[in-house]
Amino acid sequence: MSYNIAVDGPAGAGKSTIARRVAKKLGFVYVDTGAMFRAIGLYFIRQGIDAEKQDVISRDCGKADVSIVYEGGEQQVLLNGENVNGLIRTEEAGRMASVVAKNPQVRKTLANLQKKLAQSTDVIMDGRDIGTTVLPQADLKVYLTASVEERAKRRYLELIERGEKADLGQIEQDIIARDEQDMNREISPLKKAEDAIEVDCSDMSIDEVTSRIIELFEQVKK
Ligand code: DC
C-alpha cells in the first residue's frame, strides 16, 4: 500500500516549492503534473499552433508523447524522448499549458499517466484536479492558496532573482487570466475538493507551510 498526498491550488501559490520539500522530508516522490501540461504546451508552441485551435490540439495531441523519469530524485519530463525540463518554465509555456489543459483528450492521457505513477509509490502530487479527479482516494488533500497580490509578488521576485525582466502589473494580470481559465473550464476545473483542507499561505513562510502539511499528514497516517 502506498500513501498519496494531493496538493491543488491556483498558479503561483507555491505548490511545487512546498510539495518538493514535503516529499524530501517524508521520503515521498514528488510528481509535478503542471510540467506534463507544459510539455504538451511546448509541443504546440514549436508547431506554431494557434493557442485556441482546440480541434487541432485534439487531432495532434497524440503526437506529443509525455513520459516521466527521475534523475537524482528530481522529476524530468520527456517530450517524445527529449528532456524538456529546462524549456517549460517560461510564461509562454505556462499560458499554453493552461490552454491545452482544457482539451479532454490531453487531460485523459495525462490523468492515466498520473494515476499510474501514484499506484505503488508514496507520492505527493500537485496540480489543479488531483484531489477531485486524479487521486480522489488520496490520504490527504490540501488546497493551497494565497492572494493574487502575494502570488504575483512571489513570481516577480523569482524572475528578478533569475536575472529576467519582470513587470509586476503584467504578472498580476497573467495570474488573474490563468485563474479564470483554470477555474472555469468544462472538464476538471480547479476547485477545492470537498474533503480538502484549505491552507492560505499568504502570510506563511515556506517552512511554516511545509510543517503544516507534514502535521496534517501525520494526523491521517494509518
Ligand atoms: O502548475 P503549473 O503552473 O505548472 O501548470 C500549468 C498549467 O497546466 C495550469 O495553468 C493549468 C494546467 N494544469 C492542469 O490543468 N491540471 C493540472 N493537474 C496541472 C496543471
Short mmCIF file of C-alpha atoms and ligand atoms in Angstrom, two decimals:
data_model
loop_
_atom_site.label_atom_id
_atom_site.label_comp_id
_atom_site.label_asym_id
_atom_site.label_seq_id
_atom_site.Cartn_x
_atom_site.Cartn_y
_atom_site.Cartn_z
CA MET A 1 0.00 0.00 0.00
CA SER A 2 1.24 3.47 -0.78
CA TYR A 3 0.41 6.91 0.58
CA ASN A 4 -0.87 9.65 -1.68
CA ILE A 5 -0.96 13.37 -0.88
CA ALA A 6 -2.78 15.68 -3.32
CA VAL A 7 -1.96 19.40 -3.47
CA ASP A 8 -4.12 21.61 -5.66
CA GLY A 9 -4.37 25.36 -5.97
CA PRO A 10 -4.04 28.34 -8.28
CA ALA A 11 -0.93 29.38 -10.20
CA GLY A 12 1.86 30.80 -8.09
CA ALA A 13 0.59 29.65 -4.68
CA GLY A 14 3.89 27.83 -4.06
CA LYS A 15 2.63 24.28 -4.63
CA SER A 16 5.80 22.96 -6.24
CA THR A 17 8.20 24.52 -3.71
CA ILE A 18 6.17 23.12 -0.82
CA ALA A 19 5.46 19.72 -2.37
CA ARG A 20 9.15 19.24 -3.18
CA ARG A 21 10.10 19.96 0.45
CA VAL A 22 7.41 17.75 1.93
CA ALA A 23 8.50 14.95 -0.41
CA LYS A 24 12.12 15.20 0.80
CA LYS A 25 11.08 15.18 4.47
CA LEU A 26 8.69 12.24 4.13
CA GLY A 27 10.78 10.28 1.61
CA PHE A 28 7.98 10.51 -0.97
CA VAL A 29 8.25 11.02 -4.72
CA TYR A 30 7.17 14.48 -5.88
CA VAL A 31 5.03 14.45 -9.03
CA ASP A 32 4.64 17.83 -10.77
CA THR A 33 1.65 17.44 -13.09
CA GLY A 34 1.82 21.02 -14.40
CA ALA A 35 5.14 20.10 -16.02
CA MET A 36 3.34 17.46 -18.10
CA PHE A 37 0.79 20.00 -19.41
CA ARG A 38 3.65 22.44 -20.04
CA ALA A 39 5.48 19.81 -22.14
CA ILE A 40 2.39 19.39 -24.33
CA GLY A 41 2.09 23.19 -24.47
CA LEU A 42 5.69 23.35 -25.67
CA TYR A 43 4.94 20.82 -28.39
CA PHE A 44 2.21 23.07 -29.81
CA ILE A 45 4.32 26.24 -29.43
CA ARG A 46 7.00 24.53 -31.50
CA GLN A 47 4.39 23.54 -34.10
CA GLY A 48 3.30 27.19 -34.29
CA ILE A 49 -0.28 26.23 -33.48
CA ASP A 50 -2.72 28.99 -32.53
CA ALA A 51 -3.48 28.51 -28.83
CA GLU A 52 -7.25 28.42 -29.22
CA LYS A 53 -7.40 25.81 -32.01
CA GLN A 54 -8.88 23.04 -29.85
CA ASP A 55 -9.69 20.89 -32.91
CA VAL A 56 -6.02 20.86 -33.92
CA ILE A 57 -4.99 20.15 -30.33
CA SER A 58 -7.39 17.17 -30.23
CA ARG A 59 -6.14 15.91 -33.59
CA ASP A 60 -2.43 16.23 -32.84
CA CYS A 61 -2.04 15.72 -29.09
CA GLY A 62 -1.33 12.02 -29.67
CA LYS A 63 1.88 13.11 -31.39
CA ALA A 64 3.15 14.68 -28.16
CA ASP A 65 4.21 11.71 -26.09
CA VAL A 66 4.93 12.73 -22.49
CA SER A 67 6.77 10.49 -20.06
CA ILE A 68 8.49 10.94 -16.74
CA VAL A 69 11.85 9.77 -15.42
CA TYR A 70 13.62 10.60 -12.16
CA GLU A 71 17.24 11.77 -12.03
CA GLY A 72 18.77 12.27 -8.59
CA GLY A 73 15.26 12.28 -7.15
CA GLU A 74 14.15 15.13 -9.46
CA GLN A 75 11.35 14.65 -11.97
CA GLN A 76 12.38 15.03 -15.60
CA VAL A 77 9.72 15.40 -18.30
CA LEU A 78 10.41 13.82 -21.66
CA LEU A 79 8.59 15.04 -24.77
CA ASN A 80 8.90 12.41 -27.48
CA GLY A 81 12.02 11.19 -25.70
CA GLU A 82 13.64 14.64 -25.38
CA ASN A 83 14.28 16.00 -21.88
CA VAL A 84 12.44 19.36 -21.95
CA ASN A 85 12.70 20.17 -18.24
CA GLY A 86 14.81 23.27 -18.88
CA LEU A 87 12.41 24.63 -21.51
CA ILE A 88 8.99 24.54 -19.87
CA ARG A 89 9.29 27.10 -17.07
CA THR A 90 8.56 30.13 -19.27
CA GLU A 91 5.41 32.27 -19.02
CA GLU A 92 4.62 31.32 -22.63
CA ALA A 93 4.73 27.58 -21.84
CA GLY A 94 2.57 28.18 -18.75
CA ARG A 95 -0.04 30.06 -20.76
CA MET A 96 -0.08 27.40 -23.48
CA ALA A 97 -0.27 24.65 -20.83
CA SER A 98 -3.41 26.28 -19.44
CA VAL A 99 -4.94 26.28 -22.94
CA VAL A 100 -4.11 22.66 -23.83
CA ALA A 101 -5.34 21.67 -20.34
CA LYS A 102 -8.89 22.45 -21.50
CA ASN A 103 -8.69 19.62 -24.00
CA PRO A 104 -10.43 16.38 -22.91
CA GLN A 105 -8.02 14.07 -24.70
CA VAL A 106 -4.97 15.74 -23.22
CA ARG A 107 -6.50 15.54 -19.73
CA LYS A 108 -7.43 11.88 -20.09
CA THR A 109 -4.00 10.79 -21.30
CA LEU A 110 -2.16 12.70 -18.58
CA ALA A 111 -4.56 11.62 -15.81
CA ASN A 112 -3.89 7.97 -16.70
CA LEU A 113 -0.14 8.54 -16.50
CA GLN A 114 -0.54 10.39 -13.17
CA LYS A 115 -2.72 7.64 -11.65
CA LYS A 116 -0.17 5.01 -12.64
CA LEU A 117 2.65 6.96 -11.00
CA ALA A 118 0.74 7.03 -7.70
CA GLN A 119 -0.38 3.40 -7.68
CA SER A 120 2.54 1.70 -5.99
CA THR A 121 4.64 4.63 -4.78
CA ASP A 122 4.27 7.11 -1.91
CA VAL A 123 3.70 10.36 -3.79
CA ILE A 124 2.87 13.98 -3.20
CA MET A 125 1.34 15.21 -6.44
CA ASP A 126 0.49 18.81 -7.25
CA GLY A 127 -1.78 20.28 -9.90
CA ARG A 128 -5.33 21.55 -10.33
CA ASP A 129 -7.53 18.42 -10.26
CA ILE A 130 -5.51 15.94 -8.23
CA GLY A 131 -7.86 15.79 -5.24
CA THR A 132 -11.02 15.99 -7.34
CA THR A 133 -10.23 13.73 -10.31
CA VAL A 134 -6.81 12.09 -10.44
CA LEU A 135 -6.45 10.80 -6.87
CA PRO A 136 -9.93 11.06 -5.31
CA GLN A 137 -8.86 8.47 -2.69
CA ALA A 138 -5.77 10.42 -1.60
CA ASP A 139 -4.92 10.08 2.10
CA LEU A 140 -4.56 13.85 2.40
CA LYS A 141 -5.85 16.62 0.15
CA VAL A 142 -4.55 20.14 0.52
CA TYR A 143 -5.89 23.18 -1.29
CA LEU A 144 -3.01 25.66 -1.20
CA THR A 145 -3.90 29.22 -1.97
CA ALA A 146 -2.70 32.80 -1.50
CA SER A 147 -3.94 36.23 -2.53
CA VAL A 148 -3.42 37.34 -6.15
CA GLU A 149 -1.13 40.17 -4.94
CA GLU A 150 1.06 37.81 -2.93
CA ARG A 151 1.29 35.25 -5.74
CA ALA A 152 2.24 37.95 -8.26
CA LYS A 153 4.85 39.36 -5.88
CA ARG A 154 6.45 35.92 -5.37
CA ARG A 155 6.54 35.25 -9.11
CA TYR A 156 8.04 38.68 -9.72
CA LEU A 157 10.83 38.13 -7.19
CA GLU A 158 11.54 34.67 -8.63
CA LEU A 159 12.02 36.15 -12.13
CA ILE A 160 14.18 39.02 -10.87
CA GLU A 161 16.33 36.54 -8.93
CA ARG A 162 16.85 34.58 -12.14
CA GLY A 163 18.04 37.79 -13.80
CA GLU A 164 14.97 38.02 -16.04
CA LYS A 165 12.90 41.12 -16.79
CA ALA A 166 9.56 41.31 -14.99
CA ASP A 167 6.60 43.65 -14.79
CA LEU A 168 4.59 43.21 -11.59
CA GLY A 169 1.35 44.60 -13.09
CA GLN A 170 1.63 42.29 -16.10
CA ILE A 171 2.32 39.25 -13.90
CA GLU A 172 -0.76 40.08 -11.82
CA GLN A 173 -2.88 40.27 -14.98
CA ASP A 174 -1.46 36.92 -16.21
CA ILE A 175 -2.27 35.27 -12.87
CA ILE A 176 -5.85 36.58 -12.94
CA ALA A 177 -6.27 35.31 -16.53
CA ARG A 178 -4.83 31.89 -15.67
CA ASP A 179 -7.06 31.55 -12.57
CA GLU A 180 -10.06 32.43 -14.72
CA GLN A 181 -9.16 29.84 -17.37
CA ASP A 182 -8.23 27.06 -14.91
CA MET A 183 -11.29 27.58 -12.68
CA ASN A 184 -13.89 27.90 -15.41
CA ARG A 185 -13.01 25.22 -17.94
CA GLU A 186 -15.57 22.49 -18.54
CA ILE A 187 -13.50 19.43 -17.60
CA SER A 188 -11.85 19.07 -14.22
CA PRO A 189 -11.71 22.77 -13.38
CA LEU A 190 -9.58 23.91 -10.48
CA LYS A 191 -11.68 23.71 -7.35
CA LYS A 192 -11.24 22.68 -3.77
CA ALA A 193 -12.27 19.05 -3.25
CA GLU A 194 -14.97 18.74 -0.59
CA ASP A 195 -12.64 16.86 1.73
CA ALA A 196 -9.58 19.03 1.06
CA ILE A 197 -8.04 21.18 3.76
CA GLU A 198 -7.52 24.75 2.67
CA VAL A 199 -4.21 26.35 3.56
CA ASP A 200 -3.97 30.07 2.79
CA CYS A 201 -0.25 30.73 2.75
CA SER A 202 -0.38 34.49 2.01
CA ASP A 203 1.23 35.22 5.37
CA MET A 204 3.11 31.98 5.96
CA SER A 205 6.77 31.15 5.36
CA ILE A 206 7.83 28.14 3.28
CA ASP A 207 8.92 26.35 6.47
CA GLU A 208 5.58 27.03 8.15
CA VAL A 209 3.57 25.65 5.22
CA THR A 210 5.83 22.59 4.94
CA SER A 211 5.43 21.83 8.67
CA ARG A 212 1.67 22.35 8.47
CA ILE A 213 1.29 19.79 5.67
CA ILE A 214 3.50 17.25 7.43
CA GLU A 215 1.46 17.77 10.60
CA LEU A 216 -1.78 17.21 8.63
CA PHE A 217 -0.33 14.06 7.09
CA GLU A 218 0.74 12.68 10.48
CA GLN A 219 -2.90 13.07 11.61
CA VAL A 220 -4.29 10.95 8.76
CA LYS A 221 -1.46 8.41 8.51
CA LYS A 222 -2.67 4.94 9.42
O1 DC B 1 1.20 24.31 -12.13
P1 DC B 1 1.65 24.93 -13.45
O2 DC B 1 1.62 26.42 -13.47
O3 DC B 1 2.97 24.39 -13.92
O4 DC B 1 0.54 24.42 -14.52
C1 DC B 1 0.48 24.94 -15.83
C2 DC B 1 -0.94 24.84 -16.34
O5 DC B 1 -1.30 23.47 -16.56
C3 DC B 1 -2.03 25.40 -15.44
O6 DC B 1 -2.30 26.76 -15.69
C4 DC B 1 -3.24 24.55 -15.72
C5 DC B 1 -2.67 23.25 -16.21
N1 DC B 1 -2.78 22.16 -15.24
C6 DC B 1 -3.97 21.49 -15.15
O7 DC B 1 -4.93 21.85 -15.83
N2 DC B 1 -4.09 20.40 -14.33
C7 DC B 1 -3.06 20.01 -13.57
N3 DC B 1 -3.21 18.94 -12.79
C8 DC B 1 -1.84 20.72 -13.61
C9 DC B 1 -1.72 21.81 -14.44
#
